[in-house]
C-alpha positions as semicolon CSV with decimal commas, in nm:
position;residue;x (nm);y (nm);z (nm)
1;M;-2,570;5,505;4,573
2;A;-2,822;5,234;4,485
3;F;-3,081;5,266;4,257
4;T;-3,395;5,251;4,449
5;G;-3,083;5,568;4,685
6;R;-3,138;5,774;4,351
7;M;-3,503;5,706;4,185
8;K;-3,631;5,825;4,556
9;E;-3,290;6,068;4,597
10;L;-3,430;6,154;4,231
11;A;-3,846;6,228;4,357
12;K;-3,754;6,414;4,602
13;K;-3,588;6,643;4,398
14;Y;-3,817;6,660;4,125
15;G;-4,124;6,555;4,239
16;K;-4,352;6,561;3,932
17;V;-4,109;6,584;3,625
18;A;-3,971;6,246;3,676
19;I;-4,271;6,037;3,737
20;G;-4,361;6,147;3,423
21;V;-4,015;6,071;3,258
22;H;-4,036;5,787;3,362
23;L;-4,404;5,684;3,313
24;S;-4,288;5,766;2,933
25;V;-3,982;5,640;2,930
26;S;-4,134;5,309;3,041
27;C;-4,452;5,379;2,826
28;A;-4,278;5,399;2,556
29;S;-4,034;5,020;2,618
30;I;-4,374;4,883;2,585
31;A;-4,448;4,979;2,284
32;G;-4,121;4,947;2,120
33;L;-4,183;4,578;2,269
34;Y;-4,526;4,558;2,150
35;V;-4,412;4,667;1,786
36;A;-4,108;4,352;1,827
37;I;-4,387;4,080;1,910
38;N;-4,584;4,158;1,639
39;N;-4,350;4,200;1,437
40;N;-4,233;3,820;1,488
41;V;-3,913;3,982;1,653
42;D;-3,799;3,664;1,918
43;V;-3,736;3,880;2,168
44;D;-3,687;3,564;2,468
45;A;-3,372;3,528;2,284
46;L;-3,246;3,849;2,248
47;F;-3,276;3,913;2,617
48;R;-3,058;3,488;2,601
49;R;-2,814;3,694;2,380
50;V;-2,787;3,982;2,598
51;G;-2,827;3,801;2,947
52;I;-3,132;3,870;3,062
53;S;-3,391;3,637;3,138
54;P;-3,737;3,772;3,160
55;G;-3,924;3,404;3,279
56;V;-4,245;3,464;3,169
57;G;-4,494;3,182;3,285
58;G;-4,179;3,064;3,580
59;E;-4,015;2,769;3,300
60;P;-3,720;2,825;3,330
61;A;-3,521;2,876;2,861
62;P;-3,514;2,653;2,687
63;A;-3,210;2,513;2,537
64;P;-3,054;2,655;2,228
65;A;-3,231;2,455;1,919
66;P;-3,065;2,216;1,780
67;G;-2,902;2,276;1,462
68;A;-2,940;2,660;1,492
69;A;-2,619;2,785;1,409
70;D;-2,589;2,586;1,099
71;F;-2,932;2,751;1,039
72;D;-2,864;3,031;1,038
73;E;-2,519;2,964;0,815
74;T;-2,761;2,838;0,543
75;L;-2,941;3,251;0,572
76;R;-2,647;3,396;0,487
77;D;-2,518;3,156;0,193
78;S;-2,862;3,115;0,088
79;A;-2,910;3,530;0,075
80;A;-2,634;3,537;-0,172
81;A;-2,783;3,291;-0,374
82;T;-3,124;3,505;-0,363
83;P;-3,304;3,422;-0,685
84;S;-3,359;3,746;-0,882
85;Q;-3,688;3,933;-0,953
86;G;-3,793;3,773;-1,255
87;E;-3,681;3,432;-1,134
88;V;-3,895;3,127;-0,970
89;M;-3,743;2,995;-0,638
90;R;-3,779;2,599;-0,701
91;D;-4,013;2,390;-0,412
92;G;-3,698;2,223;-0,265
93;P;-3,662;2,049;0,092
94;Q;-3,675;2,386;0,338
95;P;-3,437;2,358;0,616
96;E;-3,638;2,317;0,979
97;R;-3,669;2,679;1,202
98;P;-3,612;2,761;1,506
99;R;-3,867;2,783;1,720
100;N;-3,938;3,132;1,841
101;R;-4,129;3,090;2,182
102;T;-4,207;3,443;2,159
103;T;-4,470;3,332;1,899
104;E;-4,620;3,042;2,073
105;L;-4,644;3,228;2,457
106;V;-4,827;3,570;2,207
107;A;-5,082;3,325;2,050
108;S;-5,082;3,133;2,420
109;S;-5,086;3,351;2,594
110;G;-5,373;3,637;2,480
111;G;-5,181;3,853;2,343
112;A;-4,913;4,046;2,278
113;L;-4,948;4,381;2,474
114;A;-4,974;4,147;2,766
115;L;-4,616;3,966;2,651
116;A;-4,529;4,329;2,590
117;V;-4,627;4,460;2,957
118;I;-4,404;4,115;3,109
119;C;-4,050;4,183;2,916
120;N;-4,113;4,557;3,004
121;K;-4,086;4,450;3,329
122;A;-3,810;4,249;3,344
123;L;-3,637;4,600;3,154
124;L;-3,600;4,745;3,508
125;P;-3,281;4,780;3,482
126;V;-3,290;4,983;3,160
127;R;-3,576;5,163;3,248
128;V;-3,410;5,305;3,617
129;P;-3,061;5,454;3,480
130;I;-3,276;5,632;3,171
131;T;-3,531;5,822;3,343
132;I;-3,202;5,897;3,628
133;A;-3,015;6,090;3,384
134;L;-3,341;6,192;3,139
135;T;-3,486;6,419;3,434
136;P;-3,259;6,685;3,520
137;P;-3,186;6,786;3,126
138;I;-3,577;6,765;3,154
139;A;-3,648;6,978;3,452
140;R;-3,477;7,242;3,349
141;A;-3,619;7,243;2,963
142;L;-3,988;7,275;3,210
143;S;-3,840;7,496;3,438
144;R;-3,733;7,750;3,164
145;W;-3,989;7,753;3,014
146;R;-4,204;7,772;3,346
147;L;-4,365;7,486;3,281
148;V;-4,248;7,437;3,650
149;K;-4,156;7,567;3,952
150;S;-3,730;7,534;4,005
């Protein structure tokens, strides 16, 4: 059965509990994405790595930055040679950082919350199975506590 059919069956069987579970999962997803975006995590790159492209603004996803693999290797190599607390880091030529599209979108689109909501919309195929899996046990627990009728 398709996800939409399962969601309709869930809504018919569990009603308000299914809606509450789905809204709770959505709020947790938005909160997690908001924190990740505010901490400069490149969410767009993570989505592309998983195979999901949110397509913010209808733009095609940019090609990976040239030399991004070399930059990752440089970071791994330099992590082993980081100065201790007493040493002073010398000013030298810094490698050019790859473009962080998430940071650009947050600055241009008006905020991290708007981008978190857009990314949350892209994660609907992930949220629906979570809702389907969580609703029956939560409904049983609520009926055991006599908060809802079974």
